[in-house]
Short mmCIF file of C-alpha atoms in Angstrom, two decimals:
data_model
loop_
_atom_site.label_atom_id
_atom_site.label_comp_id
_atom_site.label_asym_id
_atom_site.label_seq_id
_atom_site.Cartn_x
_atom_site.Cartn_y
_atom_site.Cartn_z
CA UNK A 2 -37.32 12.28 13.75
CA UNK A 3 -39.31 10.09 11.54
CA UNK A 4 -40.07 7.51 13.69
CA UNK A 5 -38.25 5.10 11.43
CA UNK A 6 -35.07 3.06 10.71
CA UNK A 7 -33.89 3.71 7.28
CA UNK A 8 -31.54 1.46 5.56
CA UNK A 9 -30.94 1.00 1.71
CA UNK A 10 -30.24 -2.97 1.31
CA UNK A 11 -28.19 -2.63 -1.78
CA UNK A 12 -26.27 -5.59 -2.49
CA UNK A 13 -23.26 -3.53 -3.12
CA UNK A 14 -22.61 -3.10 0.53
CA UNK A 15 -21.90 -7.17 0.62
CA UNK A 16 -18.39 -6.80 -0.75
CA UNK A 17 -17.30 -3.90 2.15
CA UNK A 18 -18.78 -6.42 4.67
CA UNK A 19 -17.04 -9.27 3.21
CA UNK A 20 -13.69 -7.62 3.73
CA UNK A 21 -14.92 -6.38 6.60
CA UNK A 22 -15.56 -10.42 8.03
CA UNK A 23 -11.95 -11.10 6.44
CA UNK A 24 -10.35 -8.45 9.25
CA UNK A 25 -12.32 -10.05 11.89
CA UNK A 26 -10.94 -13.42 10.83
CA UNK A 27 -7.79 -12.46 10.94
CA UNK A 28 -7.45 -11.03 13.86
CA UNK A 29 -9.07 -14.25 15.74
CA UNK A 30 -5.69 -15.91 17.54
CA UNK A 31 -6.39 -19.51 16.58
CA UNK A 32 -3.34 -19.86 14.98
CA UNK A 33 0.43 -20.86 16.52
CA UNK A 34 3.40 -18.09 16.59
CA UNK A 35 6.65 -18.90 15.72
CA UNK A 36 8.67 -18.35 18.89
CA UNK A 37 7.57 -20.48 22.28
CA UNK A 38 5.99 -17.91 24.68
CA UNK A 39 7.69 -18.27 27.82
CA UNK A 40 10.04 -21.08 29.48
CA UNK A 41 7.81 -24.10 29.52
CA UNK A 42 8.11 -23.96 25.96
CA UNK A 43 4.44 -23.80 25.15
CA UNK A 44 3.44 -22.24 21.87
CA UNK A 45 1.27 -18.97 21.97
CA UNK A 46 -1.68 -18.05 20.10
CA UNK A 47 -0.86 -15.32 17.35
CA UNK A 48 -3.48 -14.21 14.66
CA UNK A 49 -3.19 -14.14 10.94
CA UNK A 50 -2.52 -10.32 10.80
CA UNK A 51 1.14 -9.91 11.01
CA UNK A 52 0.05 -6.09 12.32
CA UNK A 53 -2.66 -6.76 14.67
CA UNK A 54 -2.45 -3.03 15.65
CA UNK A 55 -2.91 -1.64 11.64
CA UNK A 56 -5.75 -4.30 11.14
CA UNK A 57 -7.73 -2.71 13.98
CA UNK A 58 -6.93 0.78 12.81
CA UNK A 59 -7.54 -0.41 8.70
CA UNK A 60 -10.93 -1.91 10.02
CA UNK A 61 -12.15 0.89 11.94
CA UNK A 62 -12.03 3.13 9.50
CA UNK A 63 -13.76 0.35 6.84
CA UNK A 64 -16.64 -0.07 9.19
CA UNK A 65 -16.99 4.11 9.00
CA UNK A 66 -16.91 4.10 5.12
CA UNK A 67 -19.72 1.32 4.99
CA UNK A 68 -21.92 2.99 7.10
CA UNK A 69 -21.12 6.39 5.29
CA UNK A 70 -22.08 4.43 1.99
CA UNK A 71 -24.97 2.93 3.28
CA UNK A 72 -26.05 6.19 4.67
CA UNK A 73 -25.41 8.03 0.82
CA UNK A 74 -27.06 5.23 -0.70
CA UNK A 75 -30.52 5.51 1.85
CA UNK A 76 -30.75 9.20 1.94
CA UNK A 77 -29.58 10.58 -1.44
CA UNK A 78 -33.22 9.59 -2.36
CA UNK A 79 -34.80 12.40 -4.34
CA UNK A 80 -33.95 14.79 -7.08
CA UNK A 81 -33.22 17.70 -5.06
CA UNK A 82 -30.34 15.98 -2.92
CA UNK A 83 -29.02 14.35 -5.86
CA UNK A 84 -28.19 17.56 -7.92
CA UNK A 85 -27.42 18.91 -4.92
CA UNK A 86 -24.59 16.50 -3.73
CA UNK A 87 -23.60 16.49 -7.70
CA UNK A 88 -22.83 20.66 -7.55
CA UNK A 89 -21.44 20.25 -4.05
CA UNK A 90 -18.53 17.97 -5.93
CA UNK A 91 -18.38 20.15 -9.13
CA UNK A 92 -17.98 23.36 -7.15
CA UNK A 93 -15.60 22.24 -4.30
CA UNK A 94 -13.66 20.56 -7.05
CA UNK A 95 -13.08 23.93 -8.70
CA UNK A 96 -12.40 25.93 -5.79
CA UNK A 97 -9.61 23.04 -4.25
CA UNK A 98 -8.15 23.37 -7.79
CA UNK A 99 -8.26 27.01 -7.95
CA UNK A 100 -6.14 27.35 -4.44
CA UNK A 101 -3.98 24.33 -5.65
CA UNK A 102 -2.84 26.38 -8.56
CA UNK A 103 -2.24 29.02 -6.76
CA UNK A 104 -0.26 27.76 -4.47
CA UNK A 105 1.64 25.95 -6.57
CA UNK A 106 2.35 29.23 -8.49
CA UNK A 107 3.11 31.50 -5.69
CA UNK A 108 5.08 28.27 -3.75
CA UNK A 109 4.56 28.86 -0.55
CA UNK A 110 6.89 26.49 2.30
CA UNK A 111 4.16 24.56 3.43
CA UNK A 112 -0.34 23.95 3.15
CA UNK A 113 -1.65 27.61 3.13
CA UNK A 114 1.56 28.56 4.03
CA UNK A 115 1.57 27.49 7.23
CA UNK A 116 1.89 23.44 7.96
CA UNK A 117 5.15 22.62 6.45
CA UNK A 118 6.27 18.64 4.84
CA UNK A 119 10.23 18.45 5.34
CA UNK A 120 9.59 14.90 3.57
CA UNK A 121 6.64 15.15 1.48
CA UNK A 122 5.61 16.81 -1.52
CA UNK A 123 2.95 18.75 -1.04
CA UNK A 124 -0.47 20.01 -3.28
CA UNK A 125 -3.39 21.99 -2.55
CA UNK A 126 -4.75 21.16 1.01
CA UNK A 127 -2.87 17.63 0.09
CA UNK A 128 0.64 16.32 1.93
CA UNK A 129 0.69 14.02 -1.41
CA UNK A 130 0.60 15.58 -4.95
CA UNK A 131 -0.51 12.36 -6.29
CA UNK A 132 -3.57 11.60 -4.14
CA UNK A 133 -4.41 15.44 -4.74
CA UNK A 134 -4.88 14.41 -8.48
CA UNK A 135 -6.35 11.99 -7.82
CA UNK A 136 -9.51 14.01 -6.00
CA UNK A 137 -9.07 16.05 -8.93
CA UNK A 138 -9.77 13.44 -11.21
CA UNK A 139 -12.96 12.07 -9.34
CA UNK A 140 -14.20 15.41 -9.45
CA UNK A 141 -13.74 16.24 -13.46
CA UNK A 142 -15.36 12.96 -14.18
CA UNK A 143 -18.78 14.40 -13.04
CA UNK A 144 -17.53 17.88 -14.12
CA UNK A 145 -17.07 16.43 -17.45
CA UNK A 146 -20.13 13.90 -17.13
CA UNK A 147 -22.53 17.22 -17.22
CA UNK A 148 -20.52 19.07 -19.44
CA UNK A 149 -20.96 17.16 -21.95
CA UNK A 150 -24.03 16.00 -21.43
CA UNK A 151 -26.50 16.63 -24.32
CA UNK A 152 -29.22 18.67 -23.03
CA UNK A 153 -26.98 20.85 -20.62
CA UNK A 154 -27.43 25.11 -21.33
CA UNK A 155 -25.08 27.02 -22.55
CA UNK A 156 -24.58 29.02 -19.75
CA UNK A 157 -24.41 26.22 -17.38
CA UNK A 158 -21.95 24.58 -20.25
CA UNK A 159 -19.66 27.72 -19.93
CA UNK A 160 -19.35 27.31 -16.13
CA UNK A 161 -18.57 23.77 -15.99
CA UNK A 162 -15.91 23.89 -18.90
CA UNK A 163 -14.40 26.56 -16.28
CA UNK A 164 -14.18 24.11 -13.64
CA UNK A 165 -13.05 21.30 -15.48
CA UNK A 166 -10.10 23.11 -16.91
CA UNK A 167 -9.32 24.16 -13.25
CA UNK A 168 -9.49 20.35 -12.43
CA UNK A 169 -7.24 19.33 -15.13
CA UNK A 170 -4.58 21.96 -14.81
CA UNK A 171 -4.07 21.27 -11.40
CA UNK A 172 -3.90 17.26 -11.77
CA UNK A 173 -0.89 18.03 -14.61
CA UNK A 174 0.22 20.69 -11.93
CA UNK A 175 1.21 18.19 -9.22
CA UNK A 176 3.51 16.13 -11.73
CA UNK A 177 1.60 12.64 -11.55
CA UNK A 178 1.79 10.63 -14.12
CA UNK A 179 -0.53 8.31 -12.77
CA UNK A 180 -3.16 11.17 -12.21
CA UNK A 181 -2.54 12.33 -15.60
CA UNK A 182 -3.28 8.68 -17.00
CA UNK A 183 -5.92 8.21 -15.08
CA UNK A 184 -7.36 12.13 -16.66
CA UNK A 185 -6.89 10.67 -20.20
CA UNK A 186 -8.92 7.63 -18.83
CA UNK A 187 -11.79 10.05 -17.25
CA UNK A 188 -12.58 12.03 -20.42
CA UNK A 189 -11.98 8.99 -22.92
CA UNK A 190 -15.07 6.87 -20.55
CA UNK A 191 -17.11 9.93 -20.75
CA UNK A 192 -16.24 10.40 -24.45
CA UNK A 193 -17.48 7.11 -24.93
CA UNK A 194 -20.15 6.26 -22.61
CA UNK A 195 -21.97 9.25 -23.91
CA UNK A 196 -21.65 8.24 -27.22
CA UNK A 197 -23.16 4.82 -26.53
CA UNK A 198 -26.10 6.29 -24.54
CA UNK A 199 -26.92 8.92 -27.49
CA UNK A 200 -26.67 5.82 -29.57
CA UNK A 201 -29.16 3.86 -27.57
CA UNK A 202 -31.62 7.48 -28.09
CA UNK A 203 -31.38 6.56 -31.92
CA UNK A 204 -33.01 3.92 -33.55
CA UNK A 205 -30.65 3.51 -36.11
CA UNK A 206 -27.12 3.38 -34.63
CA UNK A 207 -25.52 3.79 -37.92
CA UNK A 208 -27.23 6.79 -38.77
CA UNK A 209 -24.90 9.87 -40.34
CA UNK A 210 -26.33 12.04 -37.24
CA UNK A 211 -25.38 9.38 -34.68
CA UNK A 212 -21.71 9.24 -36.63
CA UNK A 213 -21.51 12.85 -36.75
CA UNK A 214 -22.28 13.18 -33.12
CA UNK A 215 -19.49 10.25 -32.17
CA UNK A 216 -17.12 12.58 -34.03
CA UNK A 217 -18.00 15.55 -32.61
CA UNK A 218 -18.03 14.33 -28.93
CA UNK A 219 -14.41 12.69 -29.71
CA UNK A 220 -13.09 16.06 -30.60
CA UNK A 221 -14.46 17.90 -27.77
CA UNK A 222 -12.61 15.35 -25.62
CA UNK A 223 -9.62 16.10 -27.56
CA UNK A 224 -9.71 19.61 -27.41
CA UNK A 225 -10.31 19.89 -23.83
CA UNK A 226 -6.93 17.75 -23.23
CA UNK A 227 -5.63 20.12 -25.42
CA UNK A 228 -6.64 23.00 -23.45
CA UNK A 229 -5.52 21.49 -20.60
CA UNK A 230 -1.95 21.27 -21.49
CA UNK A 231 -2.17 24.68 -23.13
CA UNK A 232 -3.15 26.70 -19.98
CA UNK A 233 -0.03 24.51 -17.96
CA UNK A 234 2.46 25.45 -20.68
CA UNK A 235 0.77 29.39 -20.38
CA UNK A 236 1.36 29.47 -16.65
CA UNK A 237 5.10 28.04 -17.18
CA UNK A 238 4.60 24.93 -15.63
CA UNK A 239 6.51 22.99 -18.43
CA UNK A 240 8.62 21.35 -15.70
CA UNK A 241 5.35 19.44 -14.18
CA UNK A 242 3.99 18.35 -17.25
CA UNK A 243 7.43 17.09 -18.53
CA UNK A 244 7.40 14.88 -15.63
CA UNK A 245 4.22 14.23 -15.45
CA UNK A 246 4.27 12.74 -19.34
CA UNK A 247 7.34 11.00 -18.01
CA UNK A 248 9.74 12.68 -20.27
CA UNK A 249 12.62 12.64 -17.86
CA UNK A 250 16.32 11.30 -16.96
CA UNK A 251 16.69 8.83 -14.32
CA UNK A 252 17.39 4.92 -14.21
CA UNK A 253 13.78 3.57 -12.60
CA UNK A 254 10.62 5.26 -14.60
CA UNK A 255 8.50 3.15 -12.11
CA UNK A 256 10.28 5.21 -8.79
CA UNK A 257 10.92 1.67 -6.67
CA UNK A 258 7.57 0.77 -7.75
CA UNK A 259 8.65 -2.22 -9.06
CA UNK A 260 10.48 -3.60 -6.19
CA UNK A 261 7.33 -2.94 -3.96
CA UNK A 262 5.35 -4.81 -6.26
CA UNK A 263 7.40 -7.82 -6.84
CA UNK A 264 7.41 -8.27 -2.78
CA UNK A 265 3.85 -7.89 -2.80
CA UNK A 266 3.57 -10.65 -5.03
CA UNK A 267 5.79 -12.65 -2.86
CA UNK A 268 3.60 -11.88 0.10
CA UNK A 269 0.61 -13.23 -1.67
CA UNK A 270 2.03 -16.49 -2.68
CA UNK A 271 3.46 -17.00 1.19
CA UNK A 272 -0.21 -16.14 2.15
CA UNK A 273 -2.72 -16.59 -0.75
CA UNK A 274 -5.93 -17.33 0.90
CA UNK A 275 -6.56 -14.35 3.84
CA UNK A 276 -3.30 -12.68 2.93
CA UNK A 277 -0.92 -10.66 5.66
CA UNK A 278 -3.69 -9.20 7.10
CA UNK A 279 -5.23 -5.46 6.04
CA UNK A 280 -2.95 -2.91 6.05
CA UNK A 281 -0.32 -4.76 7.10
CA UNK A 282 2.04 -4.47 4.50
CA UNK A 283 4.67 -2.23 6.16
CA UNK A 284 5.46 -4.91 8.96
CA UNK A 285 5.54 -7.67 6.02
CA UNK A 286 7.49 -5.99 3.92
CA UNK A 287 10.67 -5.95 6.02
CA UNK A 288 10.29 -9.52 6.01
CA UNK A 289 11.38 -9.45 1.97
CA UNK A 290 13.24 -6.26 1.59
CA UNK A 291 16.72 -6.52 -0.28
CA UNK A 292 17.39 -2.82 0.62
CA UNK A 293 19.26 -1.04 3.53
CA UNK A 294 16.07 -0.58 4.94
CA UNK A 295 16.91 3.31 5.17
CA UNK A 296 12.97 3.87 4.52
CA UNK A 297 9.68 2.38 6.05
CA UNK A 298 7.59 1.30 3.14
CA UNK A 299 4.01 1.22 4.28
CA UNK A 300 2.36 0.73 1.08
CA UNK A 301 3.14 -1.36 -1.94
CA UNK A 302 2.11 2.08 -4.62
CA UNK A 303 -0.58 -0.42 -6.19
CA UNK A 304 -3.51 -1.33 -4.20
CA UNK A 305 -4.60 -4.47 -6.15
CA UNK A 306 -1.32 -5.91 -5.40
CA UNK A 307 -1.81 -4.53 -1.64
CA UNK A 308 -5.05 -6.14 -1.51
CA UNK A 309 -3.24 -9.37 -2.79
CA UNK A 310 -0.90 -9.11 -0.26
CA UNK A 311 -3.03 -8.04 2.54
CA UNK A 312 -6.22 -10.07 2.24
CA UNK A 313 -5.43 -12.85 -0.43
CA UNK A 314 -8.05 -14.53 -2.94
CA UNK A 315 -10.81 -13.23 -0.64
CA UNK A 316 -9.93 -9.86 -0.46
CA UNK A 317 -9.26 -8.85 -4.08
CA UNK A 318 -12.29 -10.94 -4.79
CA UNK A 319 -14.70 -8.55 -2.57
CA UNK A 320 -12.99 -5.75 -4.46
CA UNK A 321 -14.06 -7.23 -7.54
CA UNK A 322 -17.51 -8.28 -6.80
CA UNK A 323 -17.55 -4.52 -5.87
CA UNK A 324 -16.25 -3.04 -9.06
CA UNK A 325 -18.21 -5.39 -10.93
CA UNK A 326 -21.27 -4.12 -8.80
CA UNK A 327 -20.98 -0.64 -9.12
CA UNK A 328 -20.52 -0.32 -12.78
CA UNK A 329 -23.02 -2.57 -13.58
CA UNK A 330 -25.89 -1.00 -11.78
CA UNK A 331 -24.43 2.09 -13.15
CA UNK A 332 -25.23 1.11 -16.53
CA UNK A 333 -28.93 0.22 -15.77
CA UNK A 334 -29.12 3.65 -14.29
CA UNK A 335 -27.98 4.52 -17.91
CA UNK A 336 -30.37 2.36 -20.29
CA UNK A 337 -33.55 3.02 -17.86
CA UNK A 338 -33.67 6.24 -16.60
CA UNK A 339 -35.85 8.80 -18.74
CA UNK A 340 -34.13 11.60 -17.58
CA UNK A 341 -31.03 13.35 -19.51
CA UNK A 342 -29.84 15.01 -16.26
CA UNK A 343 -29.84 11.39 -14.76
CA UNK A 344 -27.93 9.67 -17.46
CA UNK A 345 -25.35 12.47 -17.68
CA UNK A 346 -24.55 12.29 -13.95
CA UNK A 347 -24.32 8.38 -13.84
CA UNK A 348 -22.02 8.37 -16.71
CA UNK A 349 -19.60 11.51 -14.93
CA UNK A 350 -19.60 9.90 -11.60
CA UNK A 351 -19.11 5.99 -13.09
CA UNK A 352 -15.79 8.10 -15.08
CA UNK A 353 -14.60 9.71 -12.07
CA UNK A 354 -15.14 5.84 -10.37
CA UNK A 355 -13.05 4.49 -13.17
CA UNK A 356 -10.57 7.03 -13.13
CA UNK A 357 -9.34 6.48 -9.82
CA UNK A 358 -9.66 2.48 -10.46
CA UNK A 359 -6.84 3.17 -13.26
CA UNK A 360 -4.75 5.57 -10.76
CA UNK A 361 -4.79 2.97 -7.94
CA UNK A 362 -2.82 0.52 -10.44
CA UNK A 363 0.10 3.57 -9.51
CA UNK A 364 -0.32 4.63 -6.30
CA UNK A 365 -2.31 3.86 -2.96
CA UNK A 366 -5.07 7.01 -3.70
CA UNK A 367 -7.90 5.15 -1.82
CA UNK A 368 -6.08 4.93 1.22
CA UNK A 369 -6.42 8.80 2.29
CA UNK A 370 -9.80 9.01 3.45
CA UNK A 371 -11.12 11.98 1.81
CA UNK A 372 -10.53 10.28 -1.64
CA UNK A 373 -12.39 7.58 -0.34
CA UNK A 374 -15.00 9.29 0.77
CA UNK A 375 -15.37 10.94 -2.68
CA UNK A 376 -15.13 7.83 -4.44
CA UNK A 377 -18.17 6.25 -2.28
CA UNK A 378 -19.92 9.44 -2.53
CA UNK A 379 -19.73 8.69 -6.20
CA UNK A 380 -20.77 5.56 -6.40
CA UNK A 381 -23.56 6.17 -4.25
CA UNK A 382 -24.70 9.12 -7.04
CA UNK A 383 -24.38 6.34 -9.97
CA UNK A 384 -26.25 3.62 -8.96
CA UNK A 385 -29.10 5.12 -6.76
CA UNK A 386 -33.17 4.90 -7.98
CA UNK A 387 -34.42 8.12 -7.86
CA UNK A 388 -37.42 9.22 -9.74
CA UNK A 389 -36.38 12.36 -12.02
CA UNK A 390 -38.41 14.62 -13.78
CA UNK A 391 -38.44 14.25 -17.82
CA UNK A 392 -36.84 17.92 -18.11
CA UNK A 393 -33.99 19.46 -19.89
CA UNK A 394 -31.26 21.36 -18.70
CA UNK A 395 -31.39 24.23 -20.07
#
């Protein structure tokens, strides 16, 4: 309609299309199979990807997420989409936490009452409790981002401080403990962050105001975890946040975790360069297993040790340069923007980032594609230029 092609040509997107490139590769057959192929005893052509099949799928669904992002990071491009697509995520947030909770209370046998999971544990909308946290947590970080933000009103205050309960209720709710560490991680990065960008508003750092402030902001993260666990106790959910602190009897704290990750490792060092191949870790994990095998393990419950695995040196170094990436232009949003609004929303959606960075050391969130979807829409909303107006929020 505008006669134009629109592209943003952030250098963020290089890291998705490096990983994208490392698929390709290994799905190229240029490399010999094990067994002859056929009776002349010739040697067939086999790829790198031990799952041809998964790498298609895996990549397929990577090409969609980079042209989402790109398409976030071209068109979120003035102030009104931006606060727009930032009360989209607070409000939706609320609302999936809100039905979560009551599900959970009134327990019905399967998602709104209807789909059951004979072998899953359900939350919410969510087959899996744990990636259910996990969109909880991406959505308190810029819940919590704005709450705390300096120059929000009081009324708007009171409204987010509503949702964010919701939000952290419901991740203690579905018994994760790596949700609930990766919580703790959410509000101590916004605790923090905000503290350093009100420092960088005062000239003198050391000031009794700017001390004060520090204070105050750490007990207001405090008493919102506090408040938290409070309202789970209230609605006699003890159970889910014993568990979920990790207060419980049984033999392996980590759940098999650990034997996942020690074959990832060993998957790694049998392919260190391209790795397995992307999402390929079911078929090359029955290669190491010491169990019965009762169970198909698809994912190693750690995606930087899945990465490893699946795409070697090259692929955990695209994740990096990615991470590295995003936070860093998130912090120049920070130091040059003039706007409070803009600061407080780069801050919340670099915490709900980082939050879900800290859960995937527990768990595989980023593989279900809404979370990842969140998670880019994130990103996109801390490291985009957009010129704000130099107005409160009140």
């Amino acid at each position: 309609r505008g006669r134009a092609f629109l592209i943003d040509r952030n250098t963020i997107l290089l890291p998705m299309i490096g990983l994208i490139s490392i698929g390709l590769v290994q799905l190229v057959p240029l490399f010999g199979a094990d067994i002859p192929a056929g009776p002349t005893g010739s040697v067939a052509s086999s790829s790198i990807s031990l799952d041809p099949y998964s790498t298609r799928l895996f990549l397929v669904r990577l090409v969609i997420f980079t042209l989402f992002f790109a398409a976030a990071l071209t068109f979120i491009n003035s102030e009104k989409r931006l606060r727009t697509i930032a009360g989209f995520i607070t409000i939706f947030g609320a609302l999936m936490a809100f039905f979560g909770i009551l599900q959970r209370l009134v327990n019905p046998d399967g998602i709104y009452g209807i789909r059951g999971t004979p072998q899953a544990i359900p939350f919410g909308s969510f087959v899996n409790q744990h990636h259910f946290a996990a969109f909880m947590v991406m959505c308190s970080g810029v819940t919590l981002g704005l709450l705390f933000g300096r120059d929000t009103g009081r009324e708007r205050r009171l409204l987010l401080l509503v949702a964010a309960v919701l939000m952290g209720m419901a991740t203690l709710m579905t018994s994760s403990r790596g949700g609930l560490i990766a919580l703790v991680a959410v509000v101590g990065y916004v605790v923090i962050a905000t503290m350093l960008a009100n420092q960088g508003d005062n000239p003198d750092n050391r000031s009794a105001v700017a001390r004060g402030r520090g204070r105050l902001m750490a007990a207001c993260g405090a008493a919102f975890l506090l408040v938290v666990f409070g309202s789970v106790l209230f609605l006699g959910e003890s159970n889910s946040l014993i568990r979920g602190i990790g207060f419980v009897d049984q033999a392996d704290l980590s759940n098999g975790r650990s034997h996942f990750w020690s074959i990832a490792v060993r998957i790694f060092f049998d392919h260190p360069i391209a790795g397995a191949g992307l999402d390929a870790f079911g078929v090359a994990f029955t290669r190491y297993d010491t169990w019965p095998g009762v169970f198909r393990v698809e994912q190693a419950h750690n995606d930087y040790l899945q990465i490893l695995a699946d795409a070697g040196i090259l692929g955990i170094s695209c994740v990096i340069a990615f991470v590295y990436l995003l936070f860093a232009k998130g912090w120049s949003v920070v130091r040059r923007s003039s706007s409070p609004y803009r600061r407080t929303l780069a801050i919340g959606a670099m915490a709900g980032c980082f939050g879900i960075l800290v859960h995937s050391f527990f768990d595989f969130p980023l593989r279900t594609p809404s979370n990842a979807f969140i998670f880019l829409l994130l990103a996109a909303l801390a490291i985009v230029n957009i010129k704000m107006r130099r107005t409160s929020e009140h």
